[in-house]
PDB file of C-alpha atoms in Angstrom:
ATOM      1  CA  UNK A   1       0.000   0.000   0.000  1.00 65.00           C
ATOM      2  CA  UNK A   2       1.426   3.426  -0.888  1.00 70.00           C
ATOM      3  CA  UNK A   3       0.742   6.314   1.553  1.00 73.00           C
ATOM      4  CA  UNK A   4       1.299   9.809   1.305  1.00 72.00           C
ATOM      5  CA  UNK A   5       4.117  11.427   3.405  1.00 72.00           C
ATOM      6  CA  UNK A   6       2.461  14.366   3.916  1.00 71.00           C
ATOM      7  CA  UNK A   7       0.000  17.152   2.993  1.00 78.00           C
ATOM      8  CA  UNK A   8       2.714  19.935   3.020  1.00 82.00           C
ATOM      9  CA  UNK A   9       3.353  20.399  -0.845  1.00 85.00           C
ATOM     10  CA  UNK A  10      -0.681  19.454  -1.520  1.00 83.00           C
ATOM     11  CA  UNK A  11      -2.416  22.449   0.321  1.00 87.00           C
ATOM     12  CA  UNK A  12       0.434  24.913  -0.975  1.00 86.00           C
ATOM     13  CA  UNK A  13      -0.864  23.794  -4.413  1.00 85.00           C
ATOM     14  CA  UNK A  14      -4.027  24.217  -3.907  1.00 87.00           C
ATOM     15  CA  UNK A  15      -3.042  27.870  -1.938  1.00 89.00           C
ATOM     16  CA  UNK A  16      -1.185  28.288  -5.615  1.00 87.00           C
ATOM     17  CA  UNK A  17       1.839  28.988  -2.939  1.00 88.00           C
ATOM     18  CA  UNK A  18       5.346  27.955  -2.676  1.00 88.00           C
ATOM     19  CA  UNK A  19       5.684  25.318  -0.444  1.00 91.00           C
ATOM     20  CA  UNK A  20       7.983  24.762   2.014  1.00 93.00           C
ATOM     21  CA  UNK A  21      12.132  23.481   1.912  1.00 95.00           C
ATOM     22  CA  UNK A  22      10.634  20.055   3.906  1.00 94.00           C
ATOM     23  CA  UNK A  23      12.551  16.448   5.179  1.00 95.00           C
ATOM     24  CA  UNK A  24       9.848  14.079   3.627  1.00 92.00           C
ATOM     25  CA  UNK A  25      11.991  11.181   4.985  1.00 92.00           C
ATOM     26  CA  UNK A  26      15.081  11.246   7.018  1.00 94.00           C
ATOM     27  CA  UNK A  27      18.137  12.455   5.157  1.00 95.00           C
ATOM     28  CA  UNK A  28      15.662  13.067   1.803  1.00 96.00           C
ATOM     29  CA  UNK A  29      14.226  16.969   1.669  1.00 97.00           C
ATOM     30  CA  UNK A  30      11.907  18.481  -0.794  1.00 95.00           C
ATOM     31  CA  UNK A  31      13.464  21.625  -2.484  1.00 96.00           C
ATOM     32  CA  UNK A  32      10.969  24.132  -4.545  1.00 95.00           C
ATOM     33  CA  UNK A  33      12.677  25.829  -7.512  1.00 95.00           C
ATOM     34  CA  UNK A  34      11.085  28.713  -9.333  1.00 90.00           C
ATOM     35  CA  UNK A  35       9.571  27.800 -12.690  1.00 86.00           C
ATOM     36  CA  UNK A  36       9.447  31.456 -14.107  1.00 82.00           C
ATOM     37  CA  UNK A  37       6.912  32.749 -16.398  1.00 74.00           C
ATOM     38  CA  UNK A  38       5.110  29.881 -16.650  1.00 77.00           C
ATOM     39  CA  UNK A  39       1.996  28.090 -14.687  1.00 79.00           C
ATOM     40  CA  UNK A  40       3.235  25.158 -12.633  1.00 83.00           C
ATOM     41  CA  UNK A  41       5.347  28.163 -10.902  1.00 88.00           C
ATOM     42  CA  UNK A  42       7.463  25.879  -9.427  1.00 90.00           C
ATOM     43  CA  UNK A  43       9.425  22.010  -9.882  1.00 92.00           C
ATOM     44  CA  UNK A  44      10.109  20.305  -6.751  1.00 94.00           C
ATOM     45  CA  UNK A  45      14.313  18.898  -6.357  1.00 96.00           C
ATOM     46  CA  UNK A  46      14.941  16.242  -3.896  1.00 97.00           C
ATOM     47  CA  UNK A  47      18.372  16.208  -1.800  1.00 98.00           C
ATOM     48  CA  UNK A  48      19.281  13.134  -0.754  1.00 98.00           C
ATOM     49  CA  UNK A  49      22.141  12.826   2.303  1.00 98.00           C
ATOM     50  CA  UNK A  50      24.423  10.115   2.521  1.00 96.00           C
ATOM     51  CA  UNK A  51      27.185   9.826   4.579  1.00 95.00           C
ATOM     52  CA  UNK A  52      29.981  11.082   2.666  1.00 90.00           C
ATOM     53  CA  UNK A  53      28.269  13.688   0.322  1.00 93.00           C
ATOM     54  CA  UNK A  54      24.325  14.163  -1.782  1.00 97.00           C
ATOM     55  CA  UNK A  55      22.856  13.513  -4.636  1.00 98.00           C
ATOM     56  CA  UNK A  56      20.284  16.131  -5.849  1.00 98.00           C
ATOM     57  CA  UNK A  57      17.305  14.654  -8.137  1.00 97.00           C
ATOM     58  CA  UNK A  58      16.149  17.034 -10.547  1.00 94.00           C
ATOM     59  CA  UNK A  59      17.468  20.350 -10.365  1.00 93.00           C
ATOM     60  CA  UNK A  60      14.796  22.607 -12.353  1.00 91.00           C
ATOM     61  CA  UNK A  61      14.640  25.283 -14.942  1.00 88.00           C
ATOM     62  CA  UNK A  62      17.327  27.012 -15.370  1.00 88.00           C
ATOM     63  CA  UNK A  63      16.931  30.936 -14.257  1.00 88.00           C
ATOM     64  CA  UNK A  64      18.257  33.312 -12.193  1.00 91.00           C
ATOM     65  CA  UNK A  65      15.572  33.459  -9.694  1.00 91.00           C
ATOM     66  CA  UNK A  66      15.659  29.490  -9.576  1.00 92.00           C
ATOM     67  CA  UNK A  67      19.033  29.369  -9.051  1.00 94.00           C
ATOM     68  CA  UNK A  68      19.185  31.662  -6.282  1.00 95.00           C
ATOM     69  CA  UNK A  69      16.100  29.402  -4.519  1.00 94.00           C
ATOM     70  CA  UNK A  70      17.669  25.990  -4.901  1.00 95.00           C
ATOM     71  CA  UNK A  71      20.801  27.591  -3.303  1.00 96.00           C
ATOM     72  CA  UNK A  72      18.641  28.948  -0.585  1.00 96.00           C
ATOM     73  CA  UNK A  73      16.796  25.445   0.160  1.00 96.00           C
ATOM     74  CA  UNK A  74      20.702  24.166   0.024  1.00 96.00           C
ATOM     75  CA  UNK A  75      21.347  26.240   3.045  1.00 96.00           C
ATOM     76  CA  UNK A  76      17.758  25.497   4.593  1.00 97.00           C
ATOM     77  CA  UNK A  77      18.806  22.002   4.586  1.00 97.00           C
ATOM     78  CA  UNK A  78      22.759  23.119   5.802  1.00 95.00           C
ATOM     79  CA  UNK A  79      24.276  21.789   2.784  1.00 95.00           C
ATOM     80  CA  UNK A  80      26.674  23.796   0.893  1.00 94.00           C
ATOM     81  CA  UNK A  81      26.083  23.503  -2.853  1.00 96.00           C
ATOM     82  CA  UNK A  82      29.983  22.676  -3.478  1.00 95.00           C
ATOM     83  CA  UNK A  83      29.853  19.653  -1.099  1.00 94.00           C
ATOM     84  CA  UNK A  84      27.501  17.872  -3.864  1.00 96.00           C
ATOM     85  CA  UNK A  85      28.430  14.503  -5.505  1.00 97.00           C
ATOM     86  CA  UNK A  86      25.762  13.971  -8.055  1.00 97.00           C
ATOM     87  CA  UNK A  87      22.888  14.872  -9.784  1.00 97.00           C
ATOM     88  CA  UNK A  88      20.141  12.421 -11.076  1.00 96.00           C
ATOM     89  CA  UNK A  89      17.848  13.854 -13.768  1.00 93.00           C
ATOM     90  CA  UNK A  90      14.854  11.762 -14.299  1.00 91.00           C
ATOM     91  CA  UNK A  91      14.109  12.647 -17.928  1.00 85.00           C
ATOM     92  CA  UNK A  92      15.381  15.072 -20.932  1.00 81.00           C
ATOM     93  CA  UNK A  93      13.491  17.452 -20.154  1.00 78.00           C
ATOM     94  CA  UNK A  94      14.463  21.403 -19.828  1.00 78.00           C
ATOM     95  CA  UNK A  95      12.306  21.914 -16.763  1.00 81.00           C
ATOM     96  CA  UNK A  96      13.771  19.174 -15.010  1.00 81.00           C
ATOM     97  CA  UNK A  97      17.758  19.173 -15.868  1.00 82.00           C
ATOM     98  CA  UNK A  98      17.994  23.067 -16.616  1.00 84.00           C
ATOM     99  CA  UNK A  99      20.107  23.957 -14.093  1.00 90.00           C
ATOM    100  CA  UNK A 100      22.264  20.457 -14.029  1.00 91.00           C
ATOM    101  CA  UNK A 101      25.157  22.567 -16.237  1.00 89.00           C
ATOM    102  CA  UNK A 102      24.709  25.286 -13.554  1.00 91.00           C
ATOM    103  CA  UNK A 103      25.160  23.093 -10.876  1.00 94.00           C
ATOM    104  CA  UNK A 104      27.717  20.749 -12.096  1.00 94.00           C
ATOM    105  CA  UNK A 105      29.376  24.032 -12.437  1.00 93.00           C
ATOM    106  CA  UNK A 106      29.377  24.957  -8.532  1.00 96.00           C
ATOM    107  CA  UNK A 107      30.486  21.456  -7.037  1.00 96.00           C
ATOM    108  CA  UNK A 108      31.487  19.147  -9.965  1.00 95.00           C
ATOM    109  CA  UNK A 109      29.021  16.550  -9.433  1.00 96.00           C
ATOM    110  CA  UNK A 110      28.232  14.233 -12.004  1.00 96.00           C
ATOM    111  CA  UNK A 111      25.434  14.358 -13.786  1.00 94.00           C
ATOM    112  CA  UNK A 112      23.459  11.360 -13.884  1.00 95.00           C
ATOM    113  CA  UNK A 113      20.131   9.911 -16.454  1.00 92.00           C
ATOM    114  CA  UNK A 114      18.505   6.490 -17.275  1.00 90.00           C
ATOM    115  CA  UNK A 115      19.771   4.456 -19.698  1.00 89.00           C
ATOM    116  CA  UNK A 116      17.334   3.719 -21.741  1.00 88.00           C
ATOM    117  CA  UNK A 117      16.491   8.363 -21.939  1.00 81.00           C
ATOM    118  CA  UNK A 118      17.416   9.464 -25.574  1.00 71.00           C
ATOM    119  CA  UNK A 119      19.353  12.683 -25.543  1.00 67.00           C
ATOM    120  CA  UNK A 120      16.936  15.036 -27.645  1.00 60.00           C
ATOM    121  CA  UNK A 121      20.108  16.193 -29.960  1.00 54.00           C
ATOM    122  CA  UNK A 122      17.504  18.824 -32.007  1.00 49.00           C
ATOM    123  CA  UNK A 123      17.602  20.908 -29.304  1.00 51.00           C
ATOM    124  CA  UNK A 124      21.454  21.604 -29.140  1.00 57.00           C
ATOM    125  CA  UNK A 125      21.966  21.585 -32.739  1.00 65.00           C
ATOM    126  CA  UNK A 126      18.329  23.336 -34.161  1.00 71.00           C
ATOM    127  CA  UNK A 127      16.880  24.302 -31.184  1.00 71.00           C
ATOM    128  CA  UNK A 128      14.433  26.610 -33.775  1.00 76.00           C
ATOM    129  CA  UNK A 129      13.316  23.779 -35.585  1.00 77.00           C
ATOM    130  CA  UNK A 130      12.698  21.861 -32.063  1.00 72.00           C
ATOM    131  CA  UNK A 131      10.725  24.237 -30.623  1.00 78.00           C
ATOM    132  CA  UNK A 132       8.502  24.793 -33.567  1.00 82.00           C
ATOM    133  CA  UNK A 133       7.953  21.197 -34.131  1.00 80.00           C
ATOM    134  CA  UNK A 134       6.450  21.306 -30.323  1.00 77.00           C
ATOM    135  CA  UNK A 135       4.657  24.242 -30.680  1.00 82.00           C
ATOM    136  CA  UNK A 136       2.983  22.264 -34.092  1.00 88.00           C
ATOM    137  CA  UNK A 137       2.365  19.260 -31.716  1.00 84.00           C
ATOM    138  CA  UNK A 138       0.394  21.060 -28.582  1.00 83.00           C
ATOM    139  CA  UNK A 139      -1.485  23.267 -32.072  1.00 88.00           C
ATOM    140  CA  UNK A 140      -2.634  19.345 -33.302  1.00 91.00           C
ATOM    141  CA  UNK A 141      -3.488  18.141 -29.958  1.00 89.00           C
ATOM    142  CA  UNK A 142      -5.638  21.327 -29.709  1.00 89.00           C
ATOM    143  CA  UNK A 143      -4.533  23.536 -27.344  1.00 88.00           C
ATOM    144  CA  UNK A 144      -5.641  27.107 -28.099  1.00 90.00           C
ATOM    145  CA  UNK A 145      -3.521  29.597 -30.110  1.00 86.00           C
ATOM    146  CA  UNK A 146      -3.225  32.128 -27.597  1.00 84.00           C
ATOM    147  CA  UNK A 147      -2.269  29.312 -24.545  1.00 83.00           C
ATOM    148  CA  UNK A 148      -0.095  27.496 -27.054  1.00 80.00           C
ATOM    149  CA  UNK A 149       3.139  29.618 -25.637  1.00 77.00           C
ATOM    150  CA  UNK A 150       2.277  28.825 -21.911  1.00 74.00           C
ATOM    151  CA  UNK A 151       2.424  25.015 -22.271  1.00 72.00           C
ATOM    152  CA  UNK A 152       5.730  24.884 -25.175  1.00 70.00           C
ATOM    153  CA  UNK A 153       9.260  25.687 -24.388  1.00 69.00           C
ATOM    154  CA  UNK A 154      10.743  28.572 -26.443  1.00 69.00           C
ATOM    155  CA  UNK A 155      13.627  27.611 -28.364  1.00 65.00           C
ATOM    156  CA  UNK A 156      16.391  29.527 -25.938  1.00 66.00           C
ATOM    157  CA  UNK A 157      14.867  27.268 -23.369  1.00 66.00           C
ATOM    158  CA  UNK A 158      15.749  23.916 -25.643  1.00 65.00           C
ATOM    159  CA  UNK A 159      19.524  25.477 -26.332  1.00 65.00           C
ATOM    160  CA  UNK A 160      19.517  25.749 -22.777  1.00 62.00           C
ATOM    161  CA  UNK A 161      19.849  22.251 -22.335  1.00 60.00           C
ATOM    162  CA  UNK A 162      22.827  21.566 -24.358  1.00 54.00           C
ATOM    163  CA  UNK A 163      25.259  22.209 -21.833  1.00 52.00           C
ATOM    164  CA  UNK A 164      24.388  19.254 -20.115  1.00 54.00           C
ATOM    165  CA  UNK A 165      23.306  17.373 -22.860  1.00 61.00           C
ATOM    166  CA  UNK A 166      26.166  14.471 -22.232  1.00 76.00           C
ATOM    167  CA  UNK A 167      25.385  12.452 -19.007  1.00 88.00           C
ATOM    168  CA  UNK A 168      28.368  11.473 -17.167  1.00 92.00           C
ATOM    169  CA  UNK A 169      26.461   8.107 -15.586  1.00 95.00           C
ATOM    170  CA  UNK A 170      23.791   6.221 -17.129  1.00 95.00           C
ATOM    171  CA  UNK A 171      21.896   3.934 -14.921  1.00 95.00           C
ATOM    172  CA  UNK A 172      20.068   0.755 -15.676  1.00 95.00           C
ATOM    173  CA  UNK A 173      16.733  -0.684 -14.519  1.00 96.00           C
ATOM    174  CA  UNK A 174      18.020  -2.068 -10.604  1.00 96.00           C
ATOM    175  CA  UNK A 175      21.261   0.001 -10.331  1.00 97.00           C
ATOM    176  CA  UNK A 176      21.766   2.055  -7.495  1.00 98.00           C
ATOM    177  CA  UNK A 177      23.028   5.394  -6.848  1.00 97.00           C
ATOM    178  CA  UNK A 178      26.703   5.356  -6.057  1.00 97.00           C
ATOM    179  CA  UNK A 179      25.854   7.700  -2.600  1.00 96.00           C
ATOM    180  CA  UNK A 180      27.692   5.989   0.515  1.00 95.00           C
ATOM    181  CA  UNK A 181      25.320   5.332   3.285  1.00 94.00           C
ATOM    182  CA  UNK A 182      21.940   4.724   1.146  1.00 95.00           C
ATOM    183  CA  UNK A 183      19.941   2.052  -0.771  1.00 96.00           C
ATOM    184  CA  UNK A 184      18.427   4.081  -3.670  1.00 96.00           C
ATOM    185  CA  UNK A 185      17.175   2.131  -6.389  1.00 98.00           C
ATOM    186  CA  UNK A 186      16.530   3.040 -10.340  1.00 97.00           C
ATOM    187  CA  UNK A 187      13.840   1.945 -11.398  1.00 97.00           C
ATOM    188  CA  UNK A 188      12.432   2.677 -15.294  1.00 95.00           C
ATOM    189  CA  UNK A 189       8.954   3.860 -15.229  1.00 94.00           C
ATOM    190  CA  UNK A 190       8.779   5.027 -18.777  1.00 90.00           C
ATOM    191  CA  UNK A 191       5.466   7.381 -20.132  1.00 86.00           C
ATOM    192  CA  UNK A 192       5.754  10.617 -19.290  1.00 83.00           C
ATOM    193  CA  UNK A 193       9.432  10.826 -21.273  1.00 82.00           C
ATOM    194  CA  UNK A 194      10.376   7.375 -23.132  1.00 84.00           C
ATOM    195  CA  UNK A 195      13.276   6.705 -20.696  1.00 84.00           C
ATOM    196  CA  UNK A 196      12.066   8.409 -17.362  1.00 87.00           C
ATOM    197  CA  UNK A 197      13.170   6.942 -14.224  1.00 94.00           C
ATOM    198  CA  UNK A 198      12.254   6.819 -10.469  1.00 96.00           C
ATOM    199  CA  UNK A 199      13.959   6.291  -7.485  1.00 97.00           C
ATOM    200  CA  UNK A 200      13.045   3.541  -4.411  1.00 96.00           C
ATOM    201  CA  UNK A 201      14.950   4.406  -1.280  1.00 95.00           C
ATOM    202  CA  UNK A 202      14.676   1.495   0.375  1.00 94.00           C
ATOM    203  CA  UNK A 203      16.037   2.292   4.092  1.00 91.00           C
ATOM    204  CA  UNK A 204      13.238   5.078   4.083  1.00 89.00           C
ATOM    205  CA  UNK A 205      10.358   2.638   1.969  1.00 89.00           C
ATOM    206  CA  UNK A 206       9.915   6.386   0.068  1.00 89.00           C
ATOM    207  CA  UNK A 207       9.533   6.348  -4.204  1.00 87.00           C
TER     208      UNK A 207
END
């Protein structure tokens, strides 16, 4: 049976808030990350502790103002950003491993995605013709004209990516993070991105 941690990040939803820097588990906190100029507001990064270093899961868009939050929720937490290891990003997409350049950047971590996660080479070569293809897409799936730019990523935001467009680690279906102190398991839970992953810490019984 899968039960819900808690109600924190739910009700600041619903309060169309920001929630909280919160420890969901023991050693694994919930970071909000500013999702400018667009209507989710806000991704949600995980930092996990082990005991020689962190991994963090999803760093978010990459802007100023996000940047300077996901530093602040690094200090919440009392973890300086230059102490981190690695970064997991669970899929290729620019709202999820924006700022993994950015943070590689601060700590040289490595920079980890699934194995089976195609790296979406359109976007660092013809990031034009990229975003216009997924502005065409959302246009045949219906979404009106004038809401068409508030659900598609702009093609800056698709050269954005390219910095970080070359994982250092690929994990497989069953591998574990290489974080001392932990028992986090991959696990490939495609849909949502072809080669999107999850994590099972299995000390804490958290996904």
């Amino acid at each position: 049976m899968i039960t819900v941690t808690g109600t924190a990040q739910h009700e600041a939803w619903q309060q169309k808030s920001m929630p909280d820097v919160e420890e969901v588990r023991p050693g694994v906190w919930s970071i909000p990350v500013l999702f400018p100029r667009n209507p989710l507001r806000y991704t949600l990064s995980y930092l996990l502790l082990g005991t020689a270093g962190a991994v963090l899961v999803d760093p978010g868009w990459d802007s100023d103002e996000g940047w300077q939050k996901l530093l602040a929720g690094l200090e919440h937490v009392g973890f300086p950003v230059e102490d981190l290891t690695g970064i997991v990003v669970s899929h290729f997409h620019p709202d999820n491993l924006g700022m993994a350049a950015r943070l590689k950047a601060a700590s040289g971590a490595w920079i980890g995605l699934g194995s089976k996660e195609g790296i979406q080479r359109g976007n660092v070569d013809r990031p034009e013709d990229f975003a216009a293809a997924d502005l065409a897409k959302f246009a045949r799936w219906g979404v009106p004209e004038p809401k068409l730019a508030e659900v598609t990523f702009s093609a800056a935001a698709w050269a954005a990516t390219s910095a970080s467009h070359e994982p250092d680690l690929r994990f497989d279906d069953g591998d574990y993070l290489p974080l001392d102190g932990t028992r986090i398991q991959v696990l490939f839970t495609p849909g949502h991105a072809p080669g999107h992953i999850c994590l099972w810490d299995e000390k804490n019984r958290c996904f």
